[in-house]
Amino acid sequence: MDDHRKHQVSLRGASAREITRDALLEKVSQERELRNYTRRATAAAIFIQRVWRRYNVIKMVAVQLQEEWETLVNHHSVVMTRTWISSSLLRPFLFFITYLSIRHQRISTRDVSCIRHCFKILLESINSTDSNMNFCSLATGTPEERRIWAYEAQKLISICLFILSECDTHSGGQDTVVLSSMAMRLIVVLTDTKGWKSITVDNFRDADRVVKNLVRFMGSRKGGLYPCIRKYFSKLDDASCSSLKNSVVQPDERFLITASAITLALRPFQTANLDVTEPGPLNVQYAAEQYCVHILTIPWLAQRLPAVLLPAMKHMSILSPCLQALLVMTDLEKENIKGDGRDASISDTSLFQGQFTQGLNHMLYVHVVNILAENLLDWLENVGWIRKDNQEIQEIIETSANPIDLACSTDTTFGSMKMSYMDLFRPVCQQWHLMKLLTNMKNVAEIIKCNSSLPNNLEYTRKLELLDIAYLYSYMLRIFSVLNPAVGPLPVLNMLAFTPGFLVNLWETLESYIFPGDVKFSEDNDHCKSKICTDKNDGACEKKQKQTSKDGGNKWVTMLQKITGKSQMDVDLVSGQARTSQVKEDTFDVWDVEPLRCGPQGISKDISCLLHLFCATYSHLLLVLDDIEFYEKQVPFTLEQQRRIASMLNTLVYNGSSHGSGGEQNRPLMDAAVRCLHLLYERDCRHQFCPPGLWLSPARNNRPPIAEAARTHEVLSAKADDALTIPSMASVITTTHVFPFEERVQMFREFIKMDKFSRKMAGEVAGPGSRSIEVVIRRGHIVEDGFQQLNYLGSRLKSCIHVSFVSECGLPEAGLDYGGLFKEFLTDIAKAAFAPEYGLFSQTSTSDRLLIPNTAARFLENGTQMIEFLGKVVGKALYEGILLDYSFSHVFIQKLLGRYSFLDELSTLDLELYRNLMYVKNYDGDVKELSLDFTVTEESLGKRHIIELKPGGKDAIVTNENKLQYVHAMADYKLNRQMLPLSNAFYRGLTDLISPSWLKLFNASEFNQGGNHDIDITDLRNNTRYTGGYTEGSRTVKLFWEVIAGFEPKERCMLLKFVTSCSRAPLLGFKHLQPTFTIHKVACDVPLWATIGGQDVERLPSASTCYNTLKLPTYKRPSTLRAKLLYAINSNAGFELS
């Protein structure tokens, strides 16, 4: 029986698959979630439809009622009794005005006409002595009439206060003023029984009680009396009240509106019960609190109001309750008085009106602030506050992983006194402050220019200049850095960088000081107007031209080809076809700015201030300035101006580092200049706009020797702060770009030479093979075996490694490793692991197809560790001088160099995403139409993950106000946050062998070793070894050099890769290729008669990549040699062709 069951088969077919329990539960859960989502979506849709139908119906009814109301009032003569006013006039009026005007926060012209007509009827009715005609007599009628009257009166008060808050007597029209005046007259009459003509002695007490209830409502939060008065007062300015200050009373509608508003503000004090224990929402304390919070905190209140009205506001009966209320106020209410917790209905512009005090002398104001700021900074420096703050905040930033902890730490460390200072500097962070100063400066300058005869007083003899404003904001940047270390000068920099025209004006002033000769630098680098090209001596020019061709031509071709992607002929540095192209490399004096050759110590205090402010502001702007604005639109500066700025900063920073910056007083200038210079240099490396000679010019005559520079850099890089204090050597760290690329490569090799020597002195390398590491690698598992045997070694990878291969059949391969097998191992492991198919690295979507860590690698088994191991492989190749044929993405290299990537670098990673973000950034319409939020969707291993770009990103809709934040947040995620774990892993492996300071010698464009550039045939021929019977004069050898001279550049690179496994020549030429490029003779004699008959050698050339050897048969004809070579190099085989 058991045997029978054992051989049973399923009759359901081979395609049927049993679903697992977990999969079934997940499927059921997903279906349940889908049903719940569908149910909620349907309910939400029904709710939205219901709300919309209700809104639409109410709007239609309101419009219909307004039309009927206008017909009733304008075309029918009826007796306007109090009952008719309440039921036929006010009831429909309040309905359509509320839904058509109040809820939309705007009053149309048609509504203005209706309101004026209604208010006119009400005022006439209230002035009537006939109780049947007086609307207010309903307040003393039956209980139902009282209830209806109270409701309608409250609605009328709300409408009148809304009209007052929207009234602008300075810029509004006459209709607005008349309407506001009528509204104030109505609300004043409604809240004062003295204006009720129909009141008798019998019903006075009832009327008084009703009025008090109405005032109680008006002063409550629901009535909103004080916020509305505040909005009205905030719109007043000195100009509108200047004509009223010296007069007692003028029959002016604007004056009456202001007087009525003050009357209403004081009315709760007069009508409220003085017993604070009386139940009810309104009493003296409550009114005093509202009066303090909303009225007394209005900036320049006394200057806004007519002088005749101020005594009423300062009366003892008003201020005494206010002082008592301040004593018993809670902390929250006091914070509200400071302006931090105001009601949302109050505009933020009411807190800071964007204007100086009336009659302020701007020149004296700036002069006094500069003196105080300078004294404050001197005092802080004397007590050691600046130095202590900088050190402590740096330690906090380095050790804190949580921004909240940082804020708490700084507040605890620096005390409350520093933070209290920042409230006094708040106007400095606002754009109106700077714009007012600039406007005043221009206006005074125009007055002086147009009027030659001016009074000889201080106001005109010492006018406000841009230099004074520069001093002000330069001091503010330093003060904010000290007193607000958690944020620093960021608020001031944001304002300065985005104030239209300020940076341009600052540069024009600075340019007039530093470039007084007005030397022009054209885009073609034509220096005919400079002192170099004013020399008419042709002999001297020819001498310089020859020297440039000899020294500078070959030196820069590699670097330029890396940056621009142009061929050797495109760069036109070696051919010397045009005289101007030869002069380009030797016009260093043009880029070496003479006034800055002594560093900060050689310039005046004024220039130092202008430089500090310009560098700090422009470096902040460069962080958000995209390539389209920089290169195409050329804002805020043209490319010619950008080159002048770069040359100015390059000269200043190099000489400041070489000769000494002059102590702590110049540290802010040097820090800002270094930051700005590095941003410009990195942008030039990514997309060239400066000639190479610009970066080299300051150090052309006094660069230290390579060995000395390497030793100095190695010693000082451990302590960068100490390095900056040692003259002549700090430039090695601060401005490594002043060294030509080839010299920096030599410095890199010198570092490795020094490291190997130090390891030998430490006993880590005792002799040949004594400390070597033996590894056995299977051909079919080269990556896995290399990872298992080498990953744990760490820095021991610097030792000699001997490799033994095991064939795919499991048999050990014959041969001894004298360096060739290890080179083959590194080449093969890099080729396999960097292939996108392996899953650790992927290629960018750009045409370059550069390598970048695959974000899905962290989900693979040992994925992060494998990435770290590949960093060690690249580090070992760099350490041993072995070329690997890979090309990393610019963004990934930036991470290895410890640099932050910005928006424009996204184009090198994902061009389509970059274009989409630029579309959002420059979108003219409402960005809400694009339905974007602060999230990004990632797909890995078949699953989708939604990642928030900021806390609460799912619920944050992208709008016109925050679209720049969205664009930069998305770029930051793609460029920095997404790849950071994997790039850190690769960096850890790389720095096990290569010091980080060595890597920082190069920029991202110089880091890559791969590429399909051409090779120098002459250099290769001069550094080729011949074996097996070949000599340089052999017929086949001569044919070989003739044939490859006729190859395309791509074919020559393929030939080099066929022989050496890398398509790129060594950075310093083929003399540094190890082992030496070798052509080995393979004898293949052909019978004489076969040769006469047209036959040639049929054997293909082969290669031994581990020894960089080309095994070349003895071909007789160039056509055969060319065909065989092309076939071999395109076959993706080498040794197998033997």
PDB file of N, CA and C in Angstrom, residues 868-918:
ATOM      1  N   GLU A 868      33.017  47.235  -0.260  1.00  0.00           N
ATOM      2  CA  GLU A 868      34.219  47.644   0.483  1.00  0.00           C
ATOM      3  C   GLU A 868      35.449  46.910  -0.045  1.00  0.00           C
ATOM      4  N   PHE A 869      35.286  45.634  -0.371  1.00  0.00           N
ATOM      5  CA  PHE A 869      36.403  44.865  -0.924  1.00  0.00           C
ATOM      6  C   PHE A 869      36.851  45.427  -2.264  1.00  0.00           C
ATOM      7  N   LEU A 870      35.904  45.859  -3.094  1.00  0.00           N
ATOM      8  CA  LEU A 870      36.279  46.449  -4.378  1.00  0.00           C
ATOM      9  C   LEU A 870      37.039  47.750  -4.175  1.00  0.00           C
ATOM     10  N   GLY A 871      36.713  48.492  -3.110  1.00  0.00           N
ATOM     11  CA  GLY A 871      37.515  49.658  -2.783  1.00  0.00           C
ATOM     12  C   GLY A 871      38.953  49.282  -2.492  1.00  0.00           C
ATOM     13  N   LYS A 872      39.143  48.157  -1.815  1.00  0.00           N
ATOM     14  CA  LYS A 872      40.503  47.678  -1.553  1.00  0.00           C
ATOM     15  C   LYS A 872      41.198  47.255  -2.841  1.00  0.00           C
ATOM     16  N   VAL A 873      40.450  46.660  -3.767  1.00  0.00           N
ATOM     17  CA  VAL A 873      41.038  46.260  -5.052  1.00  0.00           C
ATOM     18  C   VAL A 873      41.536  47.488  -5.808  1.00  0.00           C
ATOM     19  N   VAL A 874      40.713  48.539  -5.871  1.00  0.00           N
ATOM     20  CA  VAL A 874      41.132  49.766  -6.555  1.00  0.00           C
ATOM     21  C   VAL A 874      42.305  50.395  -5.818  1.00  0.00           C
ATOM     22  N   GLY A 875      42.270  50.381  -4.483  1.00  0.00           N
ATOM     23  CA  GLY A 875      43.379  50.923  -3.722  1.00  0.00           C
ATOM     24  C   GLY A 875      44.670  50.169  -3.973  1.00  0.00           C
ATOM     25  N   LYS A 876      44.595  48.853  -4.061  1.00  0.00           N
ATOM     26  CA  LYS A 876      45.794  48.055  -4.350  1.00  0.00           C
ATOM     27  C   LYS A 876      46.327  48.355  -5.736  1.00  0.00           C
ATOM     28  N   ALA A 877      45.442  48.530  -6.703  1.00  0.00           N
ATOM     29  CA  ALA A 877      45.889  48.858  -8.055  1.00  0.00           C
ATOM     30  C   ALA A 877      46.588  50.215  -8.083  1.00  0.00           C
ATOM     31  N   LEU A 878      46.025  51.194  -7.378  1.00  0.00           N
ATOM     32  CA  LEU A 878      46.680  52.497  -7.316  1.00  0.00           C
ATOM     33  C   LEU A 878      48.019  52.402  -6.584  1.00  0.00           C
ATOM     34  N   TYR A 879      48.066  51.610  -5.547  1.00  0.00           N
ATOM     35  CA  TYR A 879      49.284  51.485  -4.750  1.00  0.00           C
ATOM     36  C   TYR A 879      50.413  50.845  -5.546  1.00  0.00           C
ATOM     37  N   GLU A 880      50.072  49.886  -6.385  1.00  0.00           N
ATOM     38  CA  GLU A 880      51.085  49.173  -7.159  1.00  0.00           C
ATOM     39  C   GLU A 880      51.285  49.757  -8.551  1.00  0.00           C
ATOM     40  N   GLY A 881      50.500  50.780  -8.905  1.00  0.00           N
ATOM     41  CA  GLY A 881      50.653  51.379 -10.220  1.00  0.00           C
ATOM     42  C   GLY A 881      50.085  50.544 -11.345  1.00  0.00           C
ATOM     43  N   ILE A 882      49.089  49.717 -11.053  1.00  0.00           N
ATOM     44  CA  ILE A 882      48.446  48.861 -12.053  1.00  0.00           C
ATOM     45  C   ILE A 882      47.207  49.577 -12.582  1.00  0.00           C
ATOM     46  N   LEU A 883      47.099  49.697 -13.884  1.00  0.00           N
ATOM     47  CA  LEU A 883      45.973  50.380 -14.499  1.00  0.00           C
ATOM     48  C   LEU A 883      44.791  49.433 -14.635  1.00  0.00           C
ATOM     49  N   LEU A 884      43.631  49.886 -14.177  1.00  0.00           N
ATOM     50  CA  LEU A 884      42.389  49.142 -14.333  1.00  0.00           C
ATOM     51  C   LEU A 884      41.471  49.933 -15.259  1.00  0.00           C
ATOM     52  N   ASP A 885      40.802  49.226 -16.136  1.00  0.00           N
ATOM     53  CA  ASP A 885      39.978  49.880 -17.144  1.00  0.00           C
ATOM     54  C   ASP A 885      38.563  50.089 -16.610  1.00  0.00           C
ATOM     55  N   TYR A 886      38.416  51.101 -15.785  1.00  0.00           N
ATOM     56  CA  TYR A 886      37.099  51.455 -15.257  1.00  0.00           C
ATOM     57  C   TYR A 886      36.950  52.968 -15.306  1.00  0.00           C
ATOM     58  N   SER A 887      35.705  53.424 -15.303  1.00  0.00           N
ATOM     59  CA  SER A 887      35.414  54.856 -15.286  1.00  0.00           C
ATOM     60  C   SER A 887      34.245  55.078 -14.336  1.00  0.00           C
ATOM     61  N   PHE A 888      34.523  55.708 -13.200  1.00  0.00           N
ATOM     62  CA  PHE A 888      33.497  55.961 -12.198  1.00  0.00           C
ATOM     63  C   PHE A 888      32.751  57.255 -12.511  1.00  0.00           C
ATOM     64  N   SER A 889      31.532  57.318 -12.000  1.00  0.00           N
ATOM     65  CA  SER A 889      30.724  58.519 -12.152  1.00  0.00           C
ATOM     66  C   SER A 889      31.335  59.672 -11.369  1.00  0.00           C
ATOM     67  N   HIS A 890      31.152  60.870 -11.914  1.00  0.00           N
ATOM     68  CA  HIS A 890      31.655  62.077 -11.252  1.00  0.00           C
ATOM     69  C   HIS A 890      31.087  62.211  -9.853  1.00  0.00           C
ATOM     70  N   VAL A 891      29.824  61.886  -9.678  1.00  0.00           N
ATOM     71  CA  VAL A 891      29.172  62.029  -8.374  1.00  0.00           C
ATOM     72  C   VAL A 891      29.783  61.057  -7.377  1.00  0.00           C
ATOM     73  N   PHE A 892      30.040  59.822  -7.802  1.00  0.00           N
ATOM     74  CA  PHE A 892      30.622  58.822  -6.912  1.00  0.00           C
ATOM     75  C   PHE A 892      32.028  59.232  -6.482  1.00  0.00           C
ATOM     76  N   ILE A 893      32.800  59.784  -7.399  1.00  0.00           N
ATOM     77  CA  ILE A 893      34.153  60.217  -7.050  1.00  0.00           C
ATOM     78  C   ILE A 893      34.097  61.376  -6.062  1.00  0.00           C
ATOM     79  N   GLN A 894      33.109  62.259  -6.206  1.00  0.00           N
ATOM     80  CA  GLN A 894      32.958  63.344  -5.251  1.00  0.00           C
ATOM     81  C   GLN A 894      32.783  62.805  -3.830  1.00  0.00           C
ATOM     82  N   LYS A 895      32.053  61.701  -3.703  1.00  0.00           N
ATOM     83  CA  LYS A 895      31.885  61.100  -2.381  1.00  0.00           C
ATOM     84  C   LYS A 895      33.213  60.553  -1.863  1.00  0.00           C
ATOM     85  N   LEU A 896      34.009  59.956  -2.737  1.00  0.00           N
ATOM     86  CA  LEU A 896      35.305  59.423  -2.314  1.00  0.00           C
ATOM     87  C   LEU A 896      36.249  60.540  -1.892  1.00  0.00           C
ATOM     88  N   LEU A 897      36.088  61.709  -2.476  1.00  0.00           N
ATOM     89  CA  LEU A 897      36.936  62.842  -2.126  1.00  0.00           C
ATOM     90  C   LEU A 897      36.376  63.638  -0.949  1.00  0.00           C
ATOM     91  N   GLY A 898      35.274  63.150  -0.379  1.00  0.00           N
ATOM     92  CA  GLY A 898      34.702  63.818   0.786  1.00  0.00           C
ATOM     93  C   GLY A 898      33.988  65.103   0.468  1.00  0.00           C
ATOM     94  N   ARG A 899      33.438  65.220  -0.728  1.00  0.00           N
ATOM     95  CA  ARG A 899      32.800  66.461  -1.142  1.00  0.00           C
ATOM     96  C   ARG A 899      31.317  66.251  -1.367  1.00  0.00           C
ATOM     97  N   TYR A 900      30.575  67.299  -1.112  1.00  0.00           N
ATOM     98  CA  TYR A 900      29.118  67.285  -1.274  1.00  0.00           C
ATOM     99  C   TYR A 900      28.773  67.577  -2.727  1.00  0.00           C
ATOM    100  N   SER A 901      27.791  66.883  -3.243  1.00  0.00           N
ATOM    101  CA  SER A 901      27.364  67.083  -4.630  1.00  0.00           C
ATOM    102  C   SER A 901      26.116  67.950  -4.662  1.00  0.00           C
ATOM    103  N   PHE A 902      26.056  68.823  -5.680  1.00  0.00           N
ATOM    104  CA  PHE A 902      24.957  69.765  -5.791  1.00  0.00           C
ATOM    105  C   PHE A 902      24.131  69.479  -7.046  1.00  0.00           C
ATOM    106  N   LEU A 903      23.118  70.285  -7.223  1.00  0.00           N
ATOM    107  CA  LEU A 903      22.071  70.023  -8.211  1.00  0.00           C
ATOM    108  C   LEU A 903      22.621  69.753  -9.606  1.00  0.00           C
ATOM    109  N   ASP A 904      23.548  70.563 -10.081  1.00  0.00           N
ATOM    110  CA  ASP A 904      23.985  70.457 -11.470  1.00  0.00           C
ATOM    111  C   ASP A 904      24.717  69.149 -11.761  1.00  0.00           C
ATOM    112  N   GLU A 905      25.310  68.548 -10.747  1.00  0.00           N
ATOM    113  CA  GLU A 905      26.014  67.293 -10.963  1.00  0.00           C
ATOM    114  C   GLU A 905      25.054  66.147 -11.239  1.00  0.00           C
ATOM    115  N   LEU A 906      23.757  66.378 -11.017  1.00  0.00           N
ATOM    116  CA  LEU A 906      22.773  65.343 -11.308  1.00  0.00           C
ATOM    117  C   LEU A 906      22.736  65.028 -12.796  1.00  0.00           C
ATOM    118  N   SER A 907      23.101  65.991 -13.635  1.00  0.00           N
ATOM    119  CA  SER A 907      23.092  65.755 -15.086  1.00  0.00           C
ATOM    120  C   SER A 907      24.102  64.689 -15.488  1.00  0.00           C
ATOM    121  N   THR A 908      25.158  64.499 -14.695  1.00  0.00           N
ATOM    122  CA  THR A 908      26.138  63.451 -14.990  1.00  0.00           C
ATOM    123  C   THR A 908      25.683  62.090 -14.497  1.00  0.00           C
ATOM    124  N   LEU A 909      24.628  62.066 -13.704  1.00  0.00           N
ATOM    125  CA  LEU A 909      24.139  60.813 -13.147  1.00  0.00           C
ATOM    126  C   LEU A 909      22.850  60.353 -13.814  1.00  0.00           C
ATOM    127  N   ASP A 910      21.880  61.252 -13.910  1.00  0.00           N
ATOM    128  CA  ASP A 910      20.579  60.937 -14.500  1.00  0.00           C
ATOM    129  C   ASP A 910      20.099  62.183 -15.240  1.00  0.00           C
ATOM    130  N   LEU A 911      20.377  62.230 -16.534  1.00  0.00           N
ATOM    131  CA  LEU A 911      20.076  63.424 -17.313  1.00  0.00           C
ATOM    132  C   LEU A 911      18.579  63.676 -17.391  1.00  0.00           C
ATOM    133  N   GLU A 912      17.783  62.624 -17.491  1.00  0.00           N
ATOM    134  CA  GLU A 912      16.333  62.806 -17.595  1.00  0.00           C
ATOM    135  C   GLU A 912      15.758  63.398 -16.312  1.00  0.00           C
ATOM    136  N   LEU A 913      16.191  62.891 -15.163  1.00  0.00           N
ATOM    137  CA  LEU A 913      15.718  63.441 -13.898  1.00  0.00           C
ATOM    138  C   LEU A 913      16.159  64.885 -13.751  1.00  0.00           C
ATOM    139  N   TYR A 914      17.371  65.200 -14.167  1.00  0.00           N
ATOM    140  CA  TYR A 914      17.865  66.578 -14.083  1.00  0.00           C
ATOM    141  C   TYR A 914      16.995  67.516 -14.923  1.00  0.00           C
ATOM    142  N   ARG A 915      16.652  67.083 -16.131  1.00  0.00           N
ATOM    143  CA  ARG A 915      15.798  67.922 -16.979  1.00  0.00           C
ATOM    144  C   ARG A 915      14.423  68.099 -16.367  1.00  0.00           C
ATOM    145  N   ASN A 916      13.886  67.050 -15.759  1.00  0.00           N
ATOM    146  CA  ASN A 916      12.578  67.156 -15.130  1.00  0.00           C
ATOM    147  C   ASN A 916      12.601  68.134 -13.954  1.00  0.00           C
ATOM    148  N   LEU A 917      13.665  68.088 -13.168  1.00  0.00           N
ATOM    149  CA  LEU A 917      13.769  69.016 -12.043  1.00  0.00           C
ATOM    150  C   LEU A 917      13.940  70.446 -12.535  1.00  0.00           C
ATOM    151  N   MET A 918      14.681  70.639 -13.613  1.00  0.00           N
ATOM    152  CA  MET A 918      14.818  71.979 -14.178  1.00  0.00           C
ATOM    153  C   MET A 918      13.469  72.472 -14.711  1.00  0.00           C
TER     154      MET A 918
END
